[in-house]
mmCIF file of C-alpha atoms in Angstrom:
data_model
loop_
_atom_site.group_PDB
_atom_site.id
_atom_site.type_symbol
_atom_site.label_atom_id
_atom_site.label_comp_id
_atom_site.label_asym_id
_atom_site.label_seq_id
_atom_site.Cartn_x
_atom_site.Cartn_y
_atom_site.Cartn_z
ATOM 1 C CA UNK A 1 2.640 -7.532 9.077
ATOM 2 C CA UNK A 2 5.636 -9.777 8.517
ATOM 3 C CA UNK A 3 4.020 -12.431 10.738
ATOM 4 C CA UNK A 4 1.046 -12.512 8.360
ATOM 5 C CA UNK A 5 2.911 -12.153 5.051
ATOM 6 C CA UNK A 6 1.986 -15.624 3.752
ATOM 7 C CA UNK A 7 -1.729 -14.994 4.264
ATOM 8 C CA UNK A 8 -1.555 -11.455 2.868
ATOM 9 C CA UNK A 9 0.419 -12.606 -0.191
ATOM 10 C CA UNK A 10 -2.010 -15.478 -0.844
ATOM 11 C CA UNK A 11 -4.928 -13.118 -0.481
ATOM 12 C CA UNK A 12 -3.406 -10.675 -2.983
ATOM 13 C CA UNK A 13 -2.785 -13.483 -5.475
ATOM 14 C CA UNK A 14 -6.388 -14.640 -5.099
ATOM 15 C CA UNK A 15 -7.678 -11.100 -5.339
ATOM 16 C CA UNK A 16 -5.842 -10.520 -8.611
ATOM 17 C CA UNK A 17 -6.996 -13.894 -9.965
ATOM 18 C CA UNK A 18 -10.662 -13.253 -9.195
ATOM 19 C CA UNK A 19 -11.159 -9.721 -10.381
ATOM 20 C CA UNK A 20 -8.991 -7.344 -8.390
ATOM 21 C CA UNK A 21 -8.927 -5.146 -11.487
ATOM 22 C CA UNK A 22 -12.489 -4.119 -10.562
ATOM 23 C CA UNK A 23 -11.103 -2.096 -7.670
ATOM 24 C CA UNK A 24 -7.730 -1.215 -9.225
ATOM 25 C CA UNK A 25 -7.053 2.495 -9.769
ATOM 26 C CA UNK A 26 -4.025 4.463 -10.943
ATOM 27 C CA UNK A 27 -2.021 5.120 -7.765
ATOM 28 C CA UNK A 28 -0.666 8.642 -8.264
ATOM 29 C CA UNK A 29 -0.452 9.207 -12.037
ATOM 30 C CA UNK A 30 1.399 12.533 -11.866
ATOM 31 C CA UNK A 31 4.304 10.771 -10.159
ATOM 32 C CA UNK A 32 4.752 8.029 -12.764
ATOM 33 C CA UNK A 33 7.124 8.963 -15.561
ATOM 34 C CA UNK A 34 7.581 5.456 -17.038
ATOM 35 C CA UNK A 35 5.397 2.375 -16.559
ATOM 36 C CA UNK A 36 2.219 1.873 -14.577
ATOM 37 C CA UNK A 37 1.622 2.255 -10.851
ATOM 38 C CA UNK A 38 -1.768 1.001 -9.668
ATOM 39 C CA UNK A 39 -3.428 0.616 -6.288
ATOM 40 C CA UNK A 40 -6.124 -1.472 -4.705
ATOM 41 C CA UNK A 41 -7.194 0.745 -1.834
ATOM 42 C CA UNK A 42 -8.647 -1.065 1.153
ATOM 43 C CA UNK A 43 -8.621 1.998 3.416
ATOM 44 C CA UNK A 44 -8.519 5.479 1.927
ATOM 45 C CA UNK A 45 -10.109 8.851 2.602
ATOM 46 C CA UNK A 46 -10.979 7.811 6.169
ATOM 47 C CA UNK A 47 -13.032 4.757 5.192
ATOM 48 C CA UNK A 48 -12.742 1.078 4.385
ATOM 49 C CA UNK A 49 -13.836 0.304 0.811
ATOM 50 C CA UNK A 50 -16.475 -2.451 1.055
ATOM 51 C CA UNK A 51 -15.699 -3.933 -2.396
ATOM 52 C CA UNK A 52 -11.960 -4.114 -1.727
ATOM 53 C CA UNK A 53 -12.442 -5.360 1.845
ATOM 54 C CA UNK A 54 -14.677 -8.182 0.591
ATOM 55 C CA UNK A 55 -11.812 -9.295 -1.668
ATOM 56 C CA UNK A 56 -9.164 -9.017 1.083
ATOM 57 C CA UNK A 57 -10.787 -9.865 4.428
ATOM 58 C CA UNK A 58 -7.637 -11.317 6.073
ATOM 59 C CA UNK A 59 -5.514 -8.267 5.253
ATOM 60 C CA UNK A 60 -8.318 -6.068 6.547
ATOM 61 C CA UNK A 61 -8.549 -8.111 9.749
ATOM 62 C CA UNK A 62 -4.787 -7.812 10.342
ATOM 63 C CA UNK A 63 -4.813 -4.014 9.922
ATOM 64 C CA UNK A 64 -8.313 -2.841 10.884
ATOM 65 C CA UNK A 65 -7.447 -1.903 14.478
ATOM 66 C CA UNK A 66 -3.821 -0.935 13.838
ATOM 67 C CA UNK A 67 -4.194 2.436 12.125
ATOM 68 C CA UNK A 68 -3.177 4.996 14.749
ATOM 69 C CA UNK A 69 -5.493 7.766 13.591
ATOM 70 C CA UNK A 70 -8.522 5.546 13.217
ATOM 71 C CA UNK A 71 -7.856 3.663 16.469
ATOM 72 C CA UNK A 72 -6.904 6.660 18.621
ATOM 73 C CA UNK A 73 -8.886 9.511 17.117
ATOM 74 C CA UNK A 74 -5.807 11.306 15.793
ATOM 75 C CA UNK A 75 -6.498 14.086 13.280
ATOM 76 C CA UNK A 76 -6.296 13.545 9.555
ATOM 77 C CA UNK A 77 -4.366 16.289 7.774
ATOM 78 C CA UNK A 78 -5.472 15.257 4.278
ATOM 79 C CA UNK A 79 -7.350 12.454 2.514
ATOM 80 C CA UNK A 80 -4.508 9.915 2.584
ATOM 81 C CA UNK A 81 -2.995 10.559 5.990
ATOM 82 C CA UNK A 82 -3.632 6.843 6.516
ATOM 83 C CA UNK A 83 -4.015 4.283 3.748
ATOM 84 C CA UNK A 84 -4.039 0.525 3.411
ATOM 85 C CA UNK A 85 -3.287 -0.384 -0.202
ATOM 86 C CA UNK A 86 -1.898 -3.040 -2.434
ATOM 87 C CA UNK A 87 0.356 -1.197 -4.878
ATOM 88 C CA UNK A 88 1.344 -2.808 -8.155
ATOM 89 C CA UNK A 89 3.939 -1.599 -10.657
ATOM 90 C CA UNK A 90 4.819 -2.896 -14.088
ATOM 91 C CA UNK A 91 8.493 -3.822 -14.577
ATOM 92 C CA UNK A 92 10.658 -0.768 -15.218
ATOM 93 C CA UNK A 93 8.222 1.696 -13.624
ATOM 94 C CA UNK A 94 9.840 4.901 -12.420
ATOM 95 C CA UNK A 95 8.219 7.025 -9.738
ATOM 96 C CA UNK A 96 9.284 10.640 -9.319
ATOM 97 C CA UNK A 97 10.801 11.679 -6.017
ATOM 98 C CA UNK A 98 8.007 12.879 -3.793
ATOM 99 C CA UNK A 99 6.873 13.288 -0.219
ATOM 100 C CA UNK A 100 3.604 12.705 1.502
ATOM 101 C CA UNK A 101 1.195 15.526 2.163
ATOM 102 C CA UNK A 102 2.487 15.713 5.750
ATOM 103 C CA UNK A 103 4.786 13.883 8.119
ATOM 104 C CA UNK A 104 2.049 12.943 10.580
ATOM 105 C CA UNK A 105 2.379 9.192 9.949
ATOM 106 C CA UNK A 106 5.108 6.715 9.054
ATOM 107 C CA UNK A 107 4.791 4.741 5.817
ATOM 108 C CA UNK A 108 5.328 0.995 5.933
ATOM 109 C CA UNK A 109 5.864 -0.994 2.761
ATOM 110 C CA UNK A 110 5.666 -4.786 2.694
ATOM 111 C CA UNK A 111 7.040 -6.452 -0.426
ATOM 112 C CA UNK A 112 4.743 -9.264 -1.572
ATOM 113 C CA UNK A 113 5.258 -10.206 -5.238
ATOM 114 C CA UNK A 114 7.888 -9.401 -7.885
ATOM 115 C CA UNK A 115 10.313 -7.607 -5.597
ATOM 116 C CA UNK A 116 13.559 -8.528 -7.341
ATOM 117 C CA UNK A 117 15.413 -5.521 -8.739
ATOM 118 C CA UNK A 118 12.956 -3.153 -7.018
ATOM 119 C CA UNK A 119 14.078 -0.439 -4.657
ATOM 120 C CA UNK A 120 13.010 2.727 -2.937
ATOM 121 C CA UNK A 121 15.251 5.716 -2.304
ATOM 122 C CA UNK A 122 14.683 7.941 0.710
ATOM 123 C CA UNK A 123 16.928 10.891 1.535
ATOM 124 C CA UNK A 124 19.580 9.555 -0.842
ATOM 125 C CA UNK A 125 19.588 6.071 0.705
ATOM 126 C CA UNK A 126 18.549 3.185 -1.540
ATOM 127 C CA UNK A 127 16.722 0.223 0.007
ATOM 128 C CA UNK A 128 15.967 -3.015 -1.844
ATOM 129 C CA UNK A 129 12.480 -4.467 -1.552
ATOM 130 C CA UNK A 130 12.537 -8.099 -0.462
ATOM 131 C CA UNK A 131 9.508 -10.347 -0.445
ATOM 132 C CA UNK A 132 8.055 -10.648 3.034
ATOM 133 C CA UNK A 133 10.097 -7.839 4.588
ATOM 134 C CA UNK A 134 8.940 -4.427 5.769
ATOM 135 C CA UNK A 135 10.536 -1.194 4.682
#
Protein backbone atom coordinates (compact mmCIF):
# COMPACT_ATOMS: atom_id res chain seq x y z
CA UNK A 1 0.00 0.00 0.00
CA UNK A 2 2.72 2.46 0.93
CA UNK A 3 4.37 1.87 -2.46
CA UNK A 4 1.16 3.05 -4.15
CA UNK A 5 0.23 5.87 -1.76
CA UNK A 6 0.69 8.66 -4.33
CA UNK A 7 -1.67 7.00 -6.80
CA UNK A 8 -4.21 6.08 -4.10
CA UNK A 9 -4.15 9.61 -2.65
CA UNK A 10 -4.56 11.19 -6.10
CA UNK A 11 -7.41 8.83 -6.85
CA UNK A 12 -9.17 9.74 -3.59
CA UNK A 13 -8.77 13.45 -4.32
CA UNK A 14 -10.22 12.95 -7.80
CA UNK A 15 -13.00 10.78 -6.46
CA UNK A 16 -14.05 13.44 -3.96
CA UNK A 17 -13.81 16.17 -6.62
CA UNK A 18 -16.00 14.30 -9.11
CA UNK A 19 -18.83 13.06 -6.97
CA UNK A 20 -17.54 10.67 -4.34
CA UNK A 21 -20.44 11.83 -2.17
CA UNK A 22 -22.67 9.65 -4.38
CA UNK A 23 -21.17 6.56 -2.76
CA UNK A 24 -20.41 8.09 0.66
CA UNK A 25 -22.22 6.53 3.62
CA UNK A 26 -22.02 7.05 7.38
CA UNK A 27 -19.26 4.68 8.52
CA UNK A 28 -20.52 3.36 11.87
CA UNK A 29 -22.87 6.03 13.27
CA UNK A 30 -23.33 4.42 16.70
CA UNK A 31 -19.60 4.82 17.33
CA UNK A 32 -19.41 8.54 16.55
CA UNK A 33 -20.03 10.76 19.55
CA UNK A 34 -18.78 14.05 18.03
CA UNK A 35 -18.28 14.92 14.36
CA UNK A 36 -18.87 12.89 11.22
CA UNK A 37 -17.28 9.62 10.14
CA UNK A 38 -18.07 8.60 6.56
CA UNK A 39 -16.95 5.79 4.29
CA UNK A 40 -16.65 5.10 0.61
CA UNK A 41 -16.80 1.32 0.54
CA UNK A 42 -15.04 -0.31 -2.39
CA UNK A 43 -15.30 -3.84 -0.97
CA UNK A 44 -17.90 -4.66 1.65
CA UNK A 45 -20.26 -7.52 2.45
CA UNK A 46 -18.19 -9.91 0.30
CA UNK A 47 -18.47 -7.89 -2.91
CA UNK A 48 -16.85 -5.06 -4.83
CA UNK A 49 -19.21 -2.10 -5.28
CA UNK A 50 -19.30 -1.34 -9.02
CA UNK A 51 -20.05 2.39 -8.57
CA UNK A 52 -17.21 2.89 -6.08
CA UNK A 53 -14.80 0.71 -8.06
CA UNK A 54 -15.47 2.77 -11.20
CA UNK A 55 -14.40 5.87 -9.25
CA UNK A 56 -11.29 4.21 -7.77
CA UNK A 57 -9.93 1.70 -10.29
CA UNK A 58 -6.24 2.02 -9.27
CA UNK A 59 -6.96 1.42 -5.58
CA UNK A 60 -9.11 -1.54 -6.57
CA UNK A 61 -6.34 -2.91 -8.79
CA UNK A 62 -3.79 -2.63 -5.96
CA UNK A 63 -6.01 -4.51 -3.49
CA UNK A 64 -8.26 -6.78 -5.56
CA UNK A 65 -6.12 -9.92 -5.18
CA UNK A 66 -4.71 -9.09 -1.74
CA UNK A 67 -7.69 -9.80 0.52
CA UNK A 68 -6.85 -13.07 2.26
CA UNK A 69 -10.42 -14.33 2.57
CA UNK A 70 -11.38 -13.50 -0.98
CA UNK A 71 -8.10 -14.78 -2.45
CA UNK A 72 -7.81 -17.96 -0.36
CA UNK A 73 -11.40 -18.92 0.33
CA UNK A 74 -11.17 -18.17 4.05
CA UNK A 75 -14.50 -17.99 5.89
CA UNK A 76 -16.26 -14.72 6.58
CA UNK A 77 -17.50 -14.45 10.16
CA UNK A 78 -19.69 -11.40 9.52
CA UNK A 79 -20.44 -8.86 6.78
CA UNK A 80 -17.30 -6.76 7.26
CA UNK A 81 -14.71 -9.42 7.98
CA UNK A 82 -12.87 -7.84 5.04
CA UNK A 83 -13.40 -4.29 3.80
CA UNK A 84 -11.66 -1.87 1.49
CA UNK A 85 -12.81 1.66 2.33
CA UNK A 86 -11.86 5.27 2.21
CA UNK A 87 -12.82 6.66 5.61
CA UNK A 88 -13.26 10.38 6.10
CA UNK A 89 -13.71 12.26 9.37
CA UNK A 90 -14.48 15.90 10.02
CA UNK A 91 -11.98 17.71 12.27
CA UNK A 92 -12.57 16.97 15.94
CA UNK A 93 -14.45 13.71 15.32
CA UNK A 94 -14.40 11.32 18.25
CA UNK A 95 -14.96 7.61 17.76
CA UNK A 96 -15.92 5.45 20.73
CA UNK A 97 -13.59 2.65 21.72
CA UNK A 98 -14.67 -0.46 19.89
CA UNK A 99 -13.52 -3.75 18.46
CA UNK A 100 -14.28 -5.55 15.27
CA UNK A 101 -16.87 -8.29 15.11
CA UNK A 102 -14.07 -10.87 15.34
CA UNK A 103 -10.30 -11.10 15.32
CA UNK A 104 -10.11 -13.14 12.12
CA UNK A 105 -8.32 -10.40 10.15
CA UNK A 106 -5.84 -7.61 10.82
CA UNK A 107 -6.90 -4.03 10.10
CA UNK A 108 -4.55 -1.82 8.11
CA UNK A 109 -5.03 1.93 8.00
CA UNK A 110 -3.23 4.12 5.48
CA UNK A 111 -3.31 7.85 6.18
CA UNK A 112 -3.96 9.81 2.98
CA UNK A 113 -5.28 13.33 3.64
CA UNK A 114 -5.58 15.57 6.72
CA UNK A 115 -3.66 13.34 9.10
CA UNK A 116 -2.15 16.02 11.33
CA UNK A 117 -3.36 15.83 14.93
CA UNK A 118 -5.13 12.52 14.20
CA UNK A 119 -4.46 9.39 16.18
CA UNK A 120 -5.77 5.96 16.98
CA UNK A 121 -5.55 4.28 20.37
CA UNK A 122 -5.31 0.51 20.64
CA UNK A 123 -4.95 -1.29 23.96
CA UNK A 124 -3.97 1.98 25.64
CA UNK A 125 -1.26 2.79 23.09
CA UNK A 126 -1.72 5.95 21.03
CA UNK A 127 -0.44 6.02 17.45
CA UNK A 128 -0.31 9.14 15.28
CA UNK A 129 -1.58 8.91 11.72
CA UNK A 130 0.97 10.17 9.21
CA UNK A 131 0.25 10.72 5.55
CA UNK A 132 1.51 7.83 3.47
CA UNK A 133 2.24 5.49 6.38
CA UNK A 134 0.43 2.32 7.40
CA UNK A 135 -0.88 1.68 10.87
